[in-house]
Coordinates of N, CA and C in Angstrom, one line a residue:
M1 N -7.0 -0.1 7.8 CA -8.0 -0.2 9.4 C -9.3 0.6 9.8
E2 N -9.6 -0.1 11.0 CA -10.9 1.1 11.2 C -11.1 1.7 12.7
L3 N -11.3 2.4 12.8 CA -11.3 3.4 14.0 C -12.4 4.2 14.7
H4 N -12.9 3.8 15.6 CA -14.2 4.4 16.2 C -13.9 5.1 17.1
H5 N -14.6 6.5 17.1 CA -14.5 7.5 18.5 C -15.9 8.1 18.5
E6 N -15.8 8.8 19.8 CA -17.3 9.2 20.3 C -16.8 10.1 21.2
F7 N -17.6 11.4 21.1 CA -17.3 12.8 22.1 C -18.8 13.2 22.2
T8 N -18.7 14.6 23.0 CA -20.0 14.9 23.0 C -19.5 16.8 23.3
V9 N -20.6 17.1 22.7 CA -20.5 19.0 22.4 C -22.0 19.5 23.2
P10 N -21.6 20.6 24.0 CA -22.5 21.0 25.0 C -23.4 21.8 24.0
V11 N -23.9 21.5 23.3 CA -25.0 22.4 22.3 C -26.0 21.2 21.8
P12 N -27.3 21.7 21.0 CA -27.9 21.0 20.6 C -27.6 20.5 19.4
V13 N -28.3 19.8 18.6 CA -27.7 18.7 17.8 C -27.6 19.4 16.6
D14 N -28.7 20.2 16.1 CA -28.9 21.1 15.1 C -27.5 22.1 14.9
D15 N -27.2 22.6 16.4 CA -26.3 23.5 16.4 C -25.3 22.8 15.7
A16 N -24.8 21.5 16.8 CA -23.8 20.8 16.4 C -23.9 20.3 14.9
W17 N -24.5 20.5 14.2 CA -24.3 19.8 12.7 C -24.1 20.9 11.9
R18 N -25.1 21.9 12.2 CA -24.4 23.4 11.3 C -22.7 23.7 11.5
A19 N -22.2 23.3 12.8 CA -20.9 23.8 13.2 C -20.1 22.8 12.5
L20 N -20.1 21.5 12.4 CA -19.2 20.5 11.9 C -19.2 20.8 10.3
L21 N -20.4 21.5 9.7 CA -20.5 21.8 8.4 C -19.8 23.0 8.1
D22 N -19.4 23.8 9.0 CA -18.8 25.2 9.1 C -17.0 24.9 9.1
V23 N -16.6 24.4 7.7 CA -15.2 23.7 8.0 C -14.0 25.1 8.4
E24 N -14.6 26.5 7.7 CA -13.6 27.2 8.4 C -13.5 27.7 9.6
R25 N -14.5 27.2 10.4 CA -14.9 27.5 11.8 C -13.6 26.6 12.4
I26 N -14.2 25.6 12.3 CA -13.5 24.8 12.9 C -12.3 23.9 12.6
A27 N -11.7 24.5 11.5 CA -10.6 24.5 11.0 C -9.4 24.4 11.8
P28 N -9.1 25.3 12.5 CA -8.2 25.6 13.8 C -8.2 24.6 15.0
C29 N -9.5 23.4 14.9 CA -9.4 22.6 16.0 C -9.0 21.3 15.5
M30 N -8.4 21.0 13.8 CA -8.0 20.5 13.5 C -6.5 20.3 13.6
P31 N -5.8 19.2 14.4 CA -4.7 19.0 14.6 C -3.7 19.2 13.1
G32 N -2.5 19.9 13.4 CA -2.0 20.0 11.9 C -2.4 19.8 10.5
A33 N -3.8 20.2 10.8 CA -4.4 20.4 9.4 C -4.3 22.3 8.9
T34 N -4.3 22.4 7.7 CA -4.4 23.8 6.7 C -5.4 23.6 5.8
V35 N -6.4 24.4 5.9 CA -7.7 24.0 4.7 C -7.3 25.4 3.8
D36 N -6.9 25.0 2.1 CA -6.7 26.0 1.7 C -8.1 26.5 0.6
D37 N -8.8 26.0 0.8 CA -10.7 26.2 0.2 C -11.5 25.3 0.4
Y38 N -12.6 25.8 0.6 CA -13.8 24.9 0.5 C -15.0 25.4 0.1
D39 N -15.6 24.4 -0.9 CA -16.7 24.8 -2.1 C -18.1 24.9 -1.2
G40 N -18.0 24.1 0.1 CA -19.5 23.9 0.5 C -19.8 22.0 0.3
K41 N -18.8 21.6 -0.5 CA -18.8 20.0 -0.7 C -16.9 19.4 -0.6
T42 N -16.3 20.0 -1.2 CA -14.8 19.6 -1.3 C -13.9 20.5 -0.7
V43 N -13.0 19.9 0.6 CA -12.0 20.6 1.0 C -10.9 20.7 0.4
T44 N -10.0 21.4 0.0 CA -8.7 21.1 -0.4 C -8.0 21.7 0.8
G45 N -6.5 21.3 1.0 CA -5.5 21.4 2.0 C -4.9 20.9 2.3
S46 N -4.2 20.4 3.7 CA -2.9 19.4 3.6 C -2.7 19.3 5.4
V47 N -2.5 18.3 5.3 CA -2.1 17.6 7.0 C -0.5 17.4 7.0
K48 N 0.2 18.0 8.1 CA 1.0 17.3 8.7 C 1.6 16.7 9.7
V49 N 2.5 15.5 9.5 CA 2.6 14.4 10.9 C 4.6 14.5 11.0
K50 N 4.3 14.3 12.4 CA 5.9 14.4 12.4 C 5.8 13.4 13.3
V51 N 7.1 12.1 13.0 CA 7.4 11.2 13.4 C 8.8 11.0 13.6
G52 N 9.5 11.5 15.0 CA 10.6 11.7 15.7 C 11.3 13.1 14.7
P53 N 12.3 13.2 14.4 CA 13.0 13.8 13.4 C 12.5 14.3 12.2
I54 N 11.7 13.6 11.7 CA 11.0 13.4 10.1 C 9.5 14.1 10.1
T55 N 9.3 14.8 9.1 CA 8.2 15.7 9.2 C 7.6 15.3 7.9
V56 N 6.5 14.7 7.9 CA 5.7 14.5 6.5 C 4.4 15.2 6.1
T57 N 4.3 15.7 4.6 CA 3.1 16.4 4.5 C 2.2 16.2 3.9
Y58 N 0.9 16.0 3.9 CA 0.1 15.1 2.7 C -0.7 16.0 2.4
R59 N -0.7 16.2 1.3 CA -1.8 17.1 0.6 C -3.0 16.5 -0.1
G60 N -3.9 17.0 -0.3 CA -5.7 16.5 -1.1 C -6.5 16.8 -0.7
T61 N -7.7 16.2 -1.0 CA -8.7 16.8 -0.4 C -10.0 15.8 0.1
A62 N -10.7 16.5 0.6 CA -11.7 15.7 1.0 C -13.4 16.2 0.8
V63 N -13.8 15.1 0.3 CA -15.2 15.6 -0.2 C -16.6 14.8 0.5
F64 N -17.2 16.0 0.5 CA -18.3 15.3 1.6 C -19.4 14.5 0.2
E65 N -19.3 13.1 0.7 CA -20.3 12.3 0.0 C -21.6 12.1 0.3
E66 N -21.9 12.5 1.2 CA -23.5 12.7 2.0 C -23.9 13.6 2.8
Q67 N -24.8 14.1 3.3 CA -25.1 15.3 4.0 C -26.7 15.4 4.0
D68 N -26.8 14.2 5.1 CA -28.3 13.9 5.5 C -28.7 14.6 6.7
E69 N -29.3 15.8 6.3 CA -29.4 16.6 7.6 C -30.7 16.0 9.0
S70 N -31.7 15.3 8.5 CA -32.5 15.0 8.8 C -32.1 13.8 9.7
A71 N -31.2 13.0 9.1 CA -30.7 11.9 10.0 C -29.2 12.3 10.7
H72 N -29.0 13.5 10.6 CA -27.9 14.2 11.2 C -26.5 13.0 11.0
R73 N -26.4 12.5 9.6 CA -25.2 11.7 9.5 C -24.4 12.3 8.1
M74 N -23.5 12.1 7.9 CA -22.6 12.5 6.9 C -21.3 12.0 7.0
V75 N -21.0 11.3 5.4 CA -20.1 10.7 4.7 C -19.0 11.7 4.1
L76 N -17.7 11.5 4.7 CA -16.6 12.2 4.1 C -15.2 11.3 3.4
I77 N -15.1 11.8 1.9 CA -13.9 10.6 1.8 C -12.7 11.7 1.3
A78 N -11.6 11.4 2.2 CA -10.3 11.9 1.7 C -9.3 11.3 1.1
N79 N -8.3 12.1 0.5 CA -7.3 11.3 -0.2 C -6.3 12.6 0.1
G80 N -4.9 11.5 0.0 CA -4.2 13.0 0.2 C -2.6 11.5 -0.2
K81 N -1.5 12.5 -0.1 CA -0.4 12.0 -0.7 C 0.8 13.0 -0.2
E82 N 1.6 12.0 -0.1 CA 3.3 13.0 0.6 C 3.5 14.1 -0.8
T83 N 4.0 14.9 -0.1 CA 4.4 16.1 -0.9 C 5.8 15.6 -1.3
R84 N 6.4 14.8 -0.7 CA 7.9 14.6 -0.9 C 8.1 13.1 -0.3
G85 N 7.2 12.4 -1.4 CA 7.5 10.5 -1.0 C 6.3 10.1 -1.7
Q86 N 6.3 8.4 -1.8 CA 5.2 8.0 -2.2 C 4.3 7.5 -1.3
G87 N 3.9 8.2 -0.2 CA 3.4 7.7 1.0 C 1.8 8.2 0.7
T88 N 0.8 7.4 0.9 CA -0.6 8.2 0.7 C -1.2 8.0 1.6
A89 N -2.7 8.5 1.8 CA -3.4 8.2 3.1 C -4.9 8.5 2.4
R90 N -5.6 7.2 2.8 CA -7.1 7.8 2.4 C -8.2 7.3 3.7
A91 N -9.2 8.0 3.9 CA -10.1 7.8 4.7 C -11.5 7.9 4.1
T92 N -12.5 6.8 5.1 CA -13.4 7.2 4.8 C -14.2 7.5 6.0
V93 N -14.7 8.9 6.5 CA -15.3 9.5 7.7 C -16.9 9.2 7.7
T94 N -17.3 8.4 8.3 CA -18.8 8.4 8.8 C -19.3 9.1 10.5
G95 N -20.0 10.3 9.9 CA -20.4 11.2 11.5 C -21.5 10.9 11.8
T96 N -22.2 10.5 12.5 CA -23.4 10.9 13.2 C -23.7 11.3 14.2
L97 N -24.7 12.0 14.6 CA -25.0 12.7 15.8 C -26.2 12.8 16.2
A98 N -26.2 12.3 17.4 CA -27.5 12.6 18.2 C -27.7 13.0 19.5
E99 N -28.7 13.6 19.9 CA -29.2 14.1 20.9 C -28.7 13.4 22.5
R100 N -28.2 14.3 23.1 CA -28.0 13.5 24.5 C -27.9 14.5 25.8
D101 N -28.9 14.3 26.6 CA -29.0 15.1 27.8 C -28.8 16.9 27.8
G102 N -29.3 17.0 26.3 CA -29.5 18.4 25.9 C -28.0 18.9 25.1
G103 N -27.4 17.9 25.1 CA -25.9 18.2 24.5 C -26.0 17.2 22.8
T104 N -24.9 17.0 22.5 CA -24.9 16.4 21.3 C -23.8 15.3 21.5
A105 N -24.0 13.9 21.3 CA -23.1 12.8 20.8 C -22.6 12.7 19.7
V106 N -21.5 12.8 19.5 CA -21.1 12.6 17.8 C -20.1 11.0 17.7
S107 N -20.3 10.7 17.0 CA -19.7 9.2 16.7 C -19.1 9.4 15.4
V108 N -18.3 9.0 15.4 CA -17.2 9.1 14.2 C -16.6 7.6 14.1
R109 N -17.0 7.0 12.7 CA -16.5 5.5 12.4 C -15.0 6.3 11.1
T110 N -13.9 5.8 11.3 CA -13.2 6.1 10.2 C -12.6 4.6 9.2
D111 N -12.5 4.5 8.3 CA -11.7 3.6 7.8 C -10.6 3.8 7.1
L112 N -9.5 3.7 7.9 CA -8.3 4.4 6.9 C -7.5 3.8 6.6
T113 N -6.8 3.9 5.7 CA -5.4 3.2 4.7 C -4.4 4.4 4.7
V114 N -3.4 3.9 5.2 CA -2.0 4.7 5.2 C -0.6 3.6 4.5
T115 N 0.0 4.7 3.7 CA 1.0 3.9 3.3 C 2.1 4.9 3.7
G116 N 3.7 4.2 3.6 CA 4.9 5.2 4.0 C 5.1 5.0 5.3
R117 N 5.8 6.2 5.6 CA 6.7 6.1 7.2 C 5.5 5.8 8.3
P118 N 4.4 6.6 8.2 CA 3.6 6.5 9.6 C 2.9 5.0 9.4
A119 N 3.0 4.4 8.1 CA 2.1 3.4 8.5 C 2.8 1.9 9.4
Q120 N 4.1 2.0 9.5 CA 5.0 1.0 10.2 C 4.6 1.0 11.7
F121 N 3.9 1.9 12.4 CA 3.7 1.7 13.5 C 2.5 1.0 14.2
G122 N 1.2 1.0 13.1 CA 0.4 -0.6 13.1 C -1.3 0.2 13.8
R123 N -1.8 -1.0 13.8 CA -3.1 -0.2 14.1 C -3.2 0.1 15.8
G124 N -2.7 -0.8 16.1 CA -2.5 -0.3 17.8 C -2.3 1.3 18.1
V125 N -1.1 1.5 17.8 CA -0.4 2.9 17.6 C -1.4 4.1 17.1
M126 N -1.7 3.9 15.6 CA -2.6 4.6 15.2 C -4.0 5.3 16.0
A127 N -4.5 3.7 16.6 CA -6.0 3.9 17.5 C -5.6 4.9 18.7
E128 N -4.6 4.4 19.3 CA -4.2 5.6 20.5 C -4.1 7.0 19.9
V129 N -3.3 7.1 18.9 CA -3.2 8.6 18.8 C -4.2 9.2 18.3
G130 N -5.1 8.4 17.7 CA -6.4 8.7 17.0 C -7.5 9.2 18.1
D131 N -7.0 8.9 19.2 CA -8.0 8.9 20.5 C -7.2 10.4 21.1
K132 N -6.1 10.6 21.3 CA -5.7 12.0 22.1 C -5.9 12.7 21.0
L133 N -5.8 12.5 19.5 CA -6.5 13.9 18.4 C -7.9 14.1 18.5
V134 N -8.9 13.1 18.6 CA -10.0 13.5 18.9 C -10.5 14.0 20.1
G135 N -9.9 13.8 21.1 CA -9.9 14.4 22.2 C -9.7 15.8 22.3
Q136 N -8.6 15.9 22.0 CA -7.9 17.6 21.7 C -9.1 18.6 20.4
F137 N -9.7 17.6 19.7 CA -10.4 18.2 18.6 C -12.0 18.8 19.5
A138 N -12.7 17.7 20.0 CA -13.5 17.7 21.0 C -13.6 18.6 22.0
E139 N -12.4 19.0 22.6 CA -11.9 20.3 23.5 C -12.4 21.2 23.0
C140 N -11.9 21.7 22.0 CA -11.4 22.4 21.1 C -13.0 23.1 20.4
L141 N -13.7 21.8 19.7 CA -14.8 22.5 19.5 C -15.7 22.9 20.4
A142 N -15.6 22.2 21.3 CA -16.5 22.7 22.9 C -16.5 24.3 22.7
R143 N -15.2 24.4 23.2 CA -14.8 25.6 23.4 C -15.4 27.0 22.4
R144 N -15.1 26.4 21.2 CA -15.7 27.2 19.9 C -17.1 27.6 20.0
L145 N -17.8 26.5 20.4 CA -19.1 26.4 20.5 C -19.8 27.3 21.4
G146 N -19.1 27.5 22.3 CA -19.2 28.2 23.6 C -19.2 29.8 23.7
E147 N -18.5 30.4 22.0 CA -18.3 31.4 22.2 C -19.4 32.1 21.2
P148 N -19.6 33.6 21.7 CA -20.6 34.0 21.0 C -20.3 34.2 19.5
T149 N -21.5 34.2 18.8 CA -21.4 34.1 17.2 C -21.0 35.6 17.1
E150 N -20.2 36.3 16.2 CA -20.1 37.6 15.6 C -21.3 37.9 15.1
R151 N -21.7 39.0 15.1 CA -23.0 39.9 14.5 C -22.4 41.1 14.0
T152 N -22.8 41.4 12.7 CA -22.1 42.6 12.2 C -23.1 44.0 12.4
E153 N -22.6 44.8 12.9 CA -23.2 45.8 13.3 C -23.4 47.0 12.1
P154 N -24.7 47.8 12.1 CA -24.4 48.4 10.9 C -23.5 49.4 10.9
S155 N -23.3 50.1 9.7 CA -22.0 50.8 9.4 C -22.3 52.3 9.9
E156 N -21.6 52.9 10.2 CA -21.8 54.4 10.6 C -21.1 55.0 9.7
P157 N -21.2 56.5 9.4 CA -20.3 57.4 9.1 C -18.9 57.2 9.5
V158 N -17.4 57.1 9.0 CA -16.4 57.5 9.4 C -16.1 59.1 9.6
E159 N -16.0 59.0 11.1 CA -15.0 60.8 11.4 C -14.1 60.8 10.6
P160 N -13.7 61.9 10.1 CA -12.3 62.4 9.7 C -11.2 62.1 10.8
S161 N -11.4 62.3 11.8 CA -10.3 61.9 13.1 C -10.1 60.5 12.8
Q162 N -10.9 59.8 12.3 CA -11.0 58.0 12.6 C -10.5 57.8 11.3
A163 N -10.6 58.4 10.5 CA -10.1 58.3 8.9 C -8.6 58.5 8.9
A164 N -8.1 59.4 9.8 CA -6.4 59.6 9.7 C -5.8 58.8 10.4
Q165 N -6.5 57.9 11.1 CA -5.6 56.8 12.0 C -4.7 56.1 11.1
P166 N -3.6 55.9 11.6 CA -2.8 54.9 10.5 C -2.9 53.6 10.8
V167 N -3.0 52.9 9.7 CA -3.6 51.6 9.3 C -2.6 50.2 9.9
Q168 N -3.3 49.4 10.9 CA -2.4 48.9 11.3 C -1.9 47.7 10.8
P169 N -0.6 47.3 10.8 CA -0.3 46.1 9.8 C -0.9 45.0 10.3
V170 N -0.9 43.9 9.2 CA -1.4 42.8 9.3 C -0.6 41.8 10.1
Q171 N -1.2 41.3 11.0 CA -0.7 40.2 11.6 C 0.0 39.1 10.6
P172 N 1.2 38.4 10.9 CA 1.3 37.3 9.7 C 0.7 36.0 10.4
V173 N 0.4 35.0 9.6 CA -0.4 33.9 9.7 C 0.8 32.9 10.5
Q174 N 0.4 32.2 11.9 CA 1.1 31.3 12.4 C 0.9 30.0 11.6
P175 N 2.5 29.6 11.4 CA 2.5 28.3 10.9 C 1.7 27.0 11.6
V176 N 0.9 26.3 11.0 CA 0.7 25.0 11.7 C 1.2 24.2 12.2
E177 N 1.3 23.6 13.3 CA 2.2 22.6 14.3 C 1.9 21.2 13.6
P178 N 2.8 20.7 13.3 CA 2.6 19.1 12.8 C 2.4 18.5 13.7
I179 N 1.3 17.3 13.5 CA 0.6 16.5 14.5 C 2.1 15.8 15.0
D180 N 2.5 15.5 16.0 CA 3.4 14.8 16.5 C 3.3 13.4 17.2
L181 N 3.5 12.4 16.5 CA 3.0 11.0 16.8 C 3.9 10.5 18.2
L182 N 5.1 10.9 18.6 CA 6.0 10.8 19.6 C 5.0 11.5 20.9
R183 N 5.1 12.4 20.7 CA 4.4 13.2 21.9 C 2.9 12.8 22.1
T184 N 2.4 12.9 20.9 CA 0.9 12.8 20.8 C 0.6 11.4 21.9
A185 N 1.0 10.3 21.2 CA 1.0 8.9 21.7 C 1.3 8.8 23.4
G186 N 2.0 9.5 24.0 CA 2.0 9.6 25.1 C 3.5 8.6 25.5
P187 N 4.3 8.3 26.7 CA 5.5 7.8 26.9 C 5.0 6.3 27.1
P188 N 4.6 5.6 27.0 CA 4.1 4.0 27.0 C 4.7 3.7 25.1
V189 N 3.2 4.6 24.8 CA 3.2 4.1 23.1 C 4.5 4.9 22.4
A190 N 5.1 5.7 23.1 CA 6.2 6.4 22.4 C 7.6 5.7 22.6
K191 N 7.2 4.9 23.6 CA 8.8 4.4 23.5 C 8.7 3.1 22.2
R192 N 7.4 2.3 22.3 CA 7.3 1.6 21.3 C 7.7 2.3 19.7
V193 N 7.0 3.4 19.6 CA 7.6 3.8 17.8 C 8.8 4.1 18.1
A194 N 9.5 4.4 19.4 CA 11.2 5.2 19.4 C 11.7 3.7 18.7
V195 N 11.8 2.6 19.2 CA 12.2 1.6 19.2 C 12.1 0.8 17.2
A196 N 10.8 1.1 17.2 CA 10.4 1.1 15.8 C 11.5 2.1 14.8
V197 N 11.2 3.3 15.2 CA 11.9 4.2 14.4 C 13.5 3.9 14.4
A198 N 14.3 3.4 15.7 CA 15.5 3.4 15.7 C 15.9 1.6 15.0
T199 N 14.9 1.0 14.8 CA 15.1 -0.6 14.1 C 15.2 -0.6 12.4
A200 N 14.0 0.7 11.8 CA 14.0 1.0 11.3 C 15.4 1.8 10.3
V201 N 15.8 2.5 10.9 CA 17.1 3.2 10.7 C 18.2 2.2 11.0
L202 N 18.3 1.3 11.8 CA 19.5 0.5 11.8 C 19.3 -0.7 10.8
A203 N 18.0 -1.2 9.9 CA 18.2 -1.4 9.1 C 18.5 -0.9 7.8
L204 N 18.1 0.5 7.7 CA 18.3 1.0 6.5 C 20.0 1.2 6.6
V205 N 20.7 1.2 7.6 CA 22.2 1.9 7.7 C 22.6 0.2 7.4
F206 N 22.2 -0.8 7.7 CA 22.8 -2.2 7.6 C 22.4 -2.7 6.1
V207 N 21.8 -2.2 5.1 CA 21.5 -2.1 3.9 C 22.4 -1.5 3.1
R208 N 22.6 -0.3 3.4 CA 23.7 0.7 2.8 C 24.8 0.2 2.6
I209 N 25.3 -0.3 4.2 CA 26.7 -1.1 4.2 C 26.9 -2.2 3.3
R210 N 25.8 -3.3 3.4 CA 26.0 -4.2 2.3 C 26.5 -3.6 0.9
R211 N 25.3 -2.9 0.6 CA 25.3 -2.5 -0.7 C 26.9 -1.9 -0.9
H212 N 27.3 -0.9 -0.2 CA 28.7 -0.4 -0.3 C 30.0 -1.6 -0.6
R213 N 29.4 -2.8 0.1 CA 30.8 -3.7 0.3 C 30.4 -4.5 -0.9
H214 N 29.5 -4.6 -1.4 CA 29.0 -5.1 -2.9 C 30.1 -4.4 -3.9
A215 N 29.5 -3.3 -3.6 CA 30.1 -2.2 -4.7 C 31.4 -2.2 -4.9

């Protein structure tokens, strides 16, 4: 399925371009995503998706096939596979940036192929969920771009009193919340998704009953 989304961020196009390539910086804005490694071209990580009581985790890589700074155009190819199942996800994402009223308009075209449990909801539901997720990402990105960039202060000699201070414990990393398809889709779409889930469950139960009778 093909999806198209647009959003704007309140910074010049060159700043937005650098920010979108700074994967570690924008990773917290990606719903359900965890970045394990990034070498400037290839991203390794996972995405969690929740469908009712079921949580599906896809692990894989995303590779920047194109980064045209002069045209402000990037192409990302992502591949993932369920960690506990046979489902797969593949996406070719093409992003273009353009100056608009002092800010930047971002256009994202996604050619998405999904197999497994999330695929049963079809293009309509996936498109509406995609709209909500892109909206959340855009809001988060705009907030982060508005934050001041951290600057490294020149090092100063440590006073004895400071050296004697106890070491503060490292805060544990908070687990990433999965993308909840039912909650993200909203009541009208969630109702259709719930019907689809219930139908699938009933069909599975019916098949098992028939197998049991034949046995």
